[in-house]
Coordinates of C-alpha atoms in Angstrom, one line a residue:
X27 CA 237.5 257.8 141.7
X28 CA 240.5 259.4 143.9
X29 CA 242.3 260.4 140.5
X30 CA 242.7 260.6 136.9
X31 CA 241.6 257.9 134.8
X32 CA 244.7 256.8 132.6
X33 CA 243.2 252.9 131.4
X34 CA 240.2 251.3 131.3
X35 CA 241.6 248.9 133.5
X36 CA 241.1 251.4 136.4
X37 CA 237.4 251.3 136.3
X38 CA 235.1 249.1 138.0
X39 CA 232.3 246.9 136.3
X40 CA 228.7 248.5 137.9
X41 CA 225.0 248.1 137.7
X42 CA 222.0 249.7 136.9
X43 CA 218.2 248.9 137.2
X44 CA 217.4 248.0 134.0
X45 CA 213.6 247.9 134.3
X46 CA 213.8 251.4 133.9
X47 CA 215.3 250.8 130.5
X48 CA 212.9 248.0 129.5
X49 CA 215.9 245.6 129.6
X50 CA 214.6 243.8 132.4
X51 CA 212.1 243.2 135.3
X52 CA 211.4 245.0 138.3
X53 CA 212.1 241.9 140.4
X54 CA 215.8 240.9 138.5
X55 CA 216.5 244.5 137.6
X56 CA 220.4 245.0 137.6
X57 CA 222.1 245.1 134.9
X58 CA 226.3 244.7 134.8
X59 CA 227.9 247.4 132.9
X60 CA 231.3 246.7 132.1
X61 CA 233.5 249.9 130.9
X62 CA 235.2 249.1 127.4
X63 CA 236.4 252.7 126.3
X64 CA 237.5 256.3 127.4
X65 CA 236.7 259.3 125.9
X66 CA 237.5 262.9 127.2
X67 CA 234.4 264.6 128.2
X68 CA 233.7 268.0 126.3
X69 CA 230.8 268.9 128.8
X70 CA 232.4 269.3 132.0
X71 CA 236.2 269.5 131.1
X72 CA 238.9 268.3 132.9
X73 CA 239.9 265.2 134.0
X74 CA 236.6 264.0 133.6
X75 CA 235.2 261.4 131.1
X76 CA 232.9 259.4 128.9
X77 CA 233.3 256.2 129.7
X78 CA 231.4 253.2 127.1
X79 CA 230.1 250.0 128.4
X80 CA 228.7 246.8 127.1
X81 CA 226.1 245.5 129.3
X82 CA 225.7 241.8 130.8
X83 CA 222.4 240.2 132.3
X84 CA 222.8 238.7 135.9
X85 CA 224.0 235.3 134.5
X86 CA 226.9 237.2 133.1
X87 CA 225.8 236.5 129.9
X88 CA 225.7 239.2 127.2
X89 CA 222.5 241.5 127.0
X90 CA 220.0 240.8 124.0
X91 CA 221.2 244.5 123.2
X92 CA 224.7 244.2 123.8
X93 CA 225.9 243.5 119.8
X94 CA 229.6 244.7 120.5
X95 CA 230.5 241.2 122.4
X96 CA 230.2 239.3 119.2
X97 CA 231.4 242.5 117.4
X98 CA 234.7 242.7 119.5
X99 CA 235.4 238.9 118.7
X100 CA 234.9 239.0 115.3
X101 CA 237.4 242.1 115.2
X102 CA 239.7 239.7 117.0
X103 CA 239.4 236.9 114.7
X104 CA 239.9 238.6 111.3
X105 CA 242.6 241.9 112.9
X106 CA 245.2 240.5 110.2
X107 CA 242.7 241.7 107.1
X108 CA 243.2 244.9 109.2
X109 CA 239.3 246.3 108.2
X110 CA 238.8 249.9 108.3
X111 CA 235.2 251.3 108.8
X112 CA 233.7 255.1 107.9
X113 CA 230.2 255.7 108.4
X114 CA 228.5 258.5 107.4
X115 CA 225.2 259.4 109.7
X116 CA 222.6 261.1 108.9
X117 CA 220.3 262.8 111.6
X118 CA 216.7 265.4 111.6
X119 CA 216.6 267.9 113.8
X120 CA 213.2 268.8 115.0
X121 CA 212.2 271.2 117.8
X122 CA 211.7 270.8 121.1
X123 CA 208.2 268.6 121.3
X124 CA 210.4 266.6 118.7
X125 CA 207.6 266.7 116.5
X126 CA 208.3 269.8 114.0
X127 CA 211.3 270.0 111.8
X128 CA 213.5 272.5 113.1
X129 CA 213.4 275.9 111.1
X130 CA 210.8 274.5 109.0
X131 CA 207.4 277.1 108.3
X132 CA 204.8 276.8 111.0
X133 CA 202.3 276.2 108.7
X134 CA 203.1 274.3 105.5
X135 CA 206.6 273.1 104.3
X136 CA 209.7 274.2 103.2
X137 CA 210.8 274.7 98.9
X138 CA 210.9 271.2 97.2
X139 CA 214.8 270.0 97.7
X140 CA 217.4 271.0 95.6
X141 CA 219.2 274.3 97.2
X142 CA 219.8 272.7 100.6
X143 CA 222.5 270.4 100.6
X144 CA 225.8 271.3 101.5
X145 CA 224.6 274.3 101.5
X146 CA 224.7 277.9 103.0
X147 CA 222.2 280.5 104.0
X148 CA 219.8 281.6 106.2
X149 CA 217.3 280.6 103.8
X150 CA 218.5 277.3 103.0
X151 CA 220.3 275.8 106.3
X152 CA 219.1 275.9 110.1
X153 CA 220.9 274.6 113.0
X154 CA 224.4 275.1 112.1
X155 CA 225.3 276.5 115.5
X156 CA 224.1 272.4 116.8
X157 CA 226.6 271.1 113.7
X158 CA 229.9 273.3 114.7
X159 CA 229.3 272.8 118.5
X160 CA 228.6 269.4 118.3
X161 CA 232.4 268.8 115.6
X162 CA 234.5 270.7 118.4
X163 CA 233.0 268.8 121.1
X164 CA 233.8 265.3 119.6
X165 CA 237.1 266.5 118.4
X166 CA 237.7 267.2 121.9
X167 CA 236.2 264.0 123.5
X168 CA 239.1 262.1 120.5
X169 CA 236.2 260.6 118.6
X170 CA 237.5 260.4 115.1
X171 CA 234.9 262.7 113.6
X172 CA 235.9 263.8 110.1
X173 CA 233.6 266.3 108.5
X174 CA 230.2 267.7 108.3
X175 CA 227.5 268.8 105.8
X176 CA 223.8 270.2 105.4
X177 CA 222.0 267.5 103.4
X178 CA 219.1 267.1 100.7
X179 CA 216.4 267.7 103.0
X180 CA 216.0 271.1 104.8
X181 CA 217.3 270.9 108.7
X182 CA 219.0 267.7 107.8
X183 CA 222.9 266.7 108.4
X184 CA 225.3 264.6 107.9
X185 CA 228.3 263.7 109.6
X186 CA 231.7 261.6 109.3
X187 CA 233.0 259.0 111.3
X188 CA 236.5 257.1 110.9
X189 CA 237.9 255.6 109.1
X190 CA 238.1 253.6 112.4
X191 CA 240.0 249.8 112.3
X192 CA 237.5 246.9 113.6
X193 CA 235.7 247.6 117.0
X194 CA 236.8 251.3 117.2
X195 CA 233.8 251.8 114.8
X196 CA 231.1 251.0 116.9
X197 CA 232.7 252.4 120.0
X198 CA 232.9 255.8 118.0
X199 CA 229.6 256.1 116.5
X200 CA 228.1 255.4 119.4
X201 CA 229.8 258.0 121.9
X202 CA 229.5 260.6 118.8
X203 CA 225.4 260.3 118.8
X204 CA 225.5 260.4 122.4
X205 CA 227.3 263.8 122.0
X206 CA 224.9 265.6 119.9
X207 CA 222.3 264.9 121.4
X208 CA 223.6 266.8 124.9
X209 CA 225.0 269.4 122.7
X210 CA 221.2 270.0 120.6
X211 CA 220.0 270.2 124.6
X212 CA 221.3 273.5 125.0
X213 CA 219.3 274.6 121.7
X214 CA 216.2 273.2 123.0
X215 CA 216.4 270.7 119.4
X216 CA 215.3 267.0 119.3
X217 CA 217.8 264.8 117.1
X218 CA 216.0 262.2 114.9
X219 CA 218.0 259.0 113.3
X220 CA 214.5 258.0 112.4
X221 CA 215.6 256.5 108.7
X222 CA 212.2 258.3 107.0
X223 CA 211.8 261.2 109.6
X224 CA 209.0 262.5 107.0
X225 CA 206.8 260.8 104.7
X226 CA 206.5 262.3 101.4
X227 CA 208.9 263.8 98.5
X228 CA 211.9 263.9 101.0
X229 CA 215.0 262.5 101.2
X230 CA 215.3 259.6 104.0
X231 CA 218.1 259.2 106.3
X232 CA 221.0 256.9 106.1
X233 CA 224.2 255.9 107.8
X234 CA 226.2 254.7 104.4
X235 CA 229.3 252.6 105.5
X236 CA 232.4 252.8 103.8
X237 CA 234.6 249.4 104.0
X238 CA 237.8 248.2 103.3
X239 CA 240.2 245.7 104.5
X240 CA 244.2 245.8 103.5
X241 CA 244.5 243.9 100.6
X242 CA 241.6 246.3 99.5
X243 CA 243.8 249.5 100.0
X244 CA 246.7 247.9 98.5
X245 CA 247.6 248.0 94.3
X246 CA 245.2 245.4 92.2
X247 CA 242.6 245.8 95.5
X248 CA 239.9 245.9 93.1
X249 CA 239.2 242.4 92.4
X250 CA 239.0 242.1 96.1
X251 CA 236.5 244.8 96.0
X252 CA 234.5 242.9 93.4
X253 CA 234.8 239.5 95.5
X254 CA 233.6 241.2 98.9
X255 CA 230.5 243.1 96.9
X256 CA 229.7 239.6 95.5
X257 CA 229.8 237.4 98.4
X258 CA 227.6 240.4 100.7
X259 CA 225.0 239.9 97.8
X260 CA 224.4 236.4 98.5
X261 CA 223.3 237.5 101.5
X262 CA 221.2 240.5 101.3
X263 CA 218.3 239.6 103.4
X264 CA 220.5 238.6 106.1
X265 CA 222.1 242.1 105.9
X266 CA 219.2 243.9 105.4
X267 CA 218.0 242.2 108.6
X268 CA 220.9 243.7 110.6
X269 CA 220.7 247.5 109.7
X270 CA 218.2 248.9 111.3
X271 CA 216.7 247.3 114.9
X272 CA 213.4 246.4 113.9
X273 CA 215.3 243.6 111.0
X274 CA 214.3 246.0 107.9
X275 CA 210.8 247.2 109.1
X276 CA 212.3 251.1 109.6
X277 CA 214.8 250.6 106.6
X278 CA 211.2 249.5 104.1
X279 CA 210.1 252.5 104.6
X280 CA 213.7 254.8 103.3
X281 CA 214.9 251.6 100.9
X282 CA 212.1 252.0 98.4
X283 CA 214.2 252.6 95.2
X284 CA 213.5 256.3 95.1
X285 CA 215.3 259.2 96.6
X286 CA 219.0 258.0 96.3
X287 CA 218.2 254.1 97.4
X288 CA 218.0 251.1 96.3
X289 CA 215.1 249.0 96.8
X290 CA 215.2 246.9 99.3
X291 CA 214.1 244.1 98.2
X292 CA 217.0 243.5 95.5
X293 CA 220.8 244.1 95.6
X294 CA 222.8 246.1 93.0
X295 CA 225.9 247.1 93.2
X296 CA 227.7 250.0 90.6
X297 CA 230.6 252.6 90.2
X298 CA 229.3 256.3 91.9
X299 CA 225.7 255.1 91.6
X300 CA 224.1 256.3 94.3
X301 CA 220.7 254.2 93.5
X302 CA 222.9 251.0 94.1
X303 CA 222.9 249.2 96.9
X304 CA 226.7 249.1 97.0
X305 CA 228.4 252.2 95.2
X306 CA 232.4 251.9 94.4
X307 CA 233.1 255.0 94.1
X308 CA 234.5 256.4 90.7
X309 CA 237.9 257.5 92.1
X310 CA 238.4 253.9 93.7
X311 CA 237.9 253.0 89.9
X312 CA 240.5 255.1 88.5
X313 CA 242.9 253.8 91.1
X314 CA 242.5 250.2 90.9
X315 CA 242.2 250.1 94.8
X316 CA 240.5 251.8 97.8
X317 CA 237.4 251.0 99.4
X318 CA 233.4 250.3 98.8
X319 CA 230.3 252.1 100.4
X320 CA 227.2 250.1 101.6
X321 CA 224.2 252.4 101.5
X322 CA 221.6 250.4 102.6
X323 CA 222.1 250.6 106.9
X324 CA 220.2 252.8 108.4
X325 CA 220.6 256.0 110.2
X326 CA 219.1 254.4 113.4
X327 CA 221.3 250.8 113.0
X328 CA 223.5 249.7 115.8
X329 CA 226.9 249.9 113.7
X330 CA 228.5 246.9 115.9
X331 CA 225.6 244.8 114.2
X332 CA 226.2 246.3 111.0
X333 CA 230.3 245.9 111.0
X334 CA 229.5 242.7 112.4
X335 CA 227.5 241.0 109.3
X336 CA 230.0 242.9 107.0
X337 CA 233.3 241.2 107.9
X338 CA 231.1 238.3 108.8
X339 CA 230.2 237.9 104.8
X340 CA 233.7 239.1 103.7
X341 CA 236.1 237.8 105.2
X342 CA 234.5 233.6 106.7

């Protein structure tokens, strides 16, 4: 480009060979990229930036993996209920051969849980250089990153996305995963969103998503609460289907009732119960109005596919 990019509408659509991305064949390789949002870029400064794209197959139609098409429409079709999205994701890091846990003991394992989350400690946190490099650098790119924490399971985080209205979601999720990974490059660290990075007595990870819509935010918003909670639970395979990209298989293995899940074969739904499928949480309660978390999405899910089935249930 000869300048500055000021709107989206300044960049090109381009291609790429998507055989070497398994999303197509060697002999009708290109895939269309089509820019949809800007975001500064924190790695090389500037006047440079991350641009994200939806991709198209040849026909123009959208990509198997392209779930923000549909995503954007729905968005459209429901902006008056004004839905606002935070997602909270999850994330292992492991070292380099992306096999060990990062900082865990060469041979053997770390103290049962307990002492780890949120907190502080050589002896209780690794990686927290990766955490604080990786906040500044999506405050800088504008990605609406809003705070951070050590989680249940030793060299596990968490961090907070949003809240975000309708598409914006996706779009910031997305470029924010995309971030930490480059910035855990420079440490030599592997980031996992597997949802059960490691079998045994330890906690799985998640991307909870926190939803509301206006009328939800607004005085008496709890019986609209109530009526979202109980329409989504008519349709709990159907979501369970959606958050994570093998339709549950990953999710089966973190949803088994234990370890602050619900099982995922039934739907519940409770005030600050965090074994619940759906937790409302106790403040929300007090107040009469405010918002509702799903737990059940994974930490690997594509969030356009999860926001997607959400304002699908609630709001058609």
């Amino acid at each position: 480009m000869d300048g500055p990019i000021t709107s989206i509408d300044q960049l090109p659509e381009w291609n790429f060979d998507g055989s070497s991305t398994n999303q197509s064949t060697g002999r009708n390789s290109d895939i269309y990229i089509k820019p949809v949002s800007i975001f500064k870029d924190p790695f090389r400064r500037g006047d440079n930036i991350l641009v994200m794209c939806e991709c198209y197959a040849p026909d123009g139609t959208p990509h198997p993996t392209n779930k923000r098409e549909e995503c954007k429409k729905l968005m459209d079709e429901f902006a008056d209920e004004i839905p606002w999205f935070g997602i909270e994701q999850e994330y292992t890091m492991f070292d380099h051969t992306g096999k060990h846990p990062y900082g865990w003991p060469t041979n053997g394992y770390p103290g049962p849980q307990g002492p780890y989350y949120c907190g502080v400690g050589a002896d209780r946190v690794q990686g927290r250089k990766i955490v604080e490099a990786h906040y500044r650098a999506c405050m800088y790119a504008g990605v609406k990153i809003a705070g951070t924490n050590a989680e249940v399971m030793p060299s596990q985080w968490e961090y907070q996305v949003g809240p975000c209205e309708g598409i914006d979601m996706g779009d910031h999720l997305w470029v924010s995963r995309y971030i930490l990974c480059r910035v855990a490059e420079e440490f030599d660290v592997v980031i996992s969103f597997d949802p059960k990075p490691i079998d045994g007595d330890w906690n799985g990870a998640g991307c909870h998503t926190n939803i509301s819509t206006k009328a939800m935010r607004e005085e008496g918003g709890m019986e609209h609460i109530v009526k979202a909670i109980e329409k989504m639970s008519t349709k709990h395979d159907e979501h369970i289907r959606e958050y994570d990209p093998t339709n549950g298989k990953d999710n089966a293995r973190r949803l088994t009732g234990l370890h602050e899940t619900a099982s995922i074969h039934d739907f519940s739904y409770g005030v600050a119960n965090r074994g619940c499928s759906i937790r409302i949480p106790r403040q929300c309660e007090k107040d009469g109005y405010g918002y509702f978390e799903d737990r059940r999405p994974s930490s690997n899910c594509d969030p356009y596919a999860v926001t997607s089935i959400i304002i699908k249930s609630i709001c058609q």
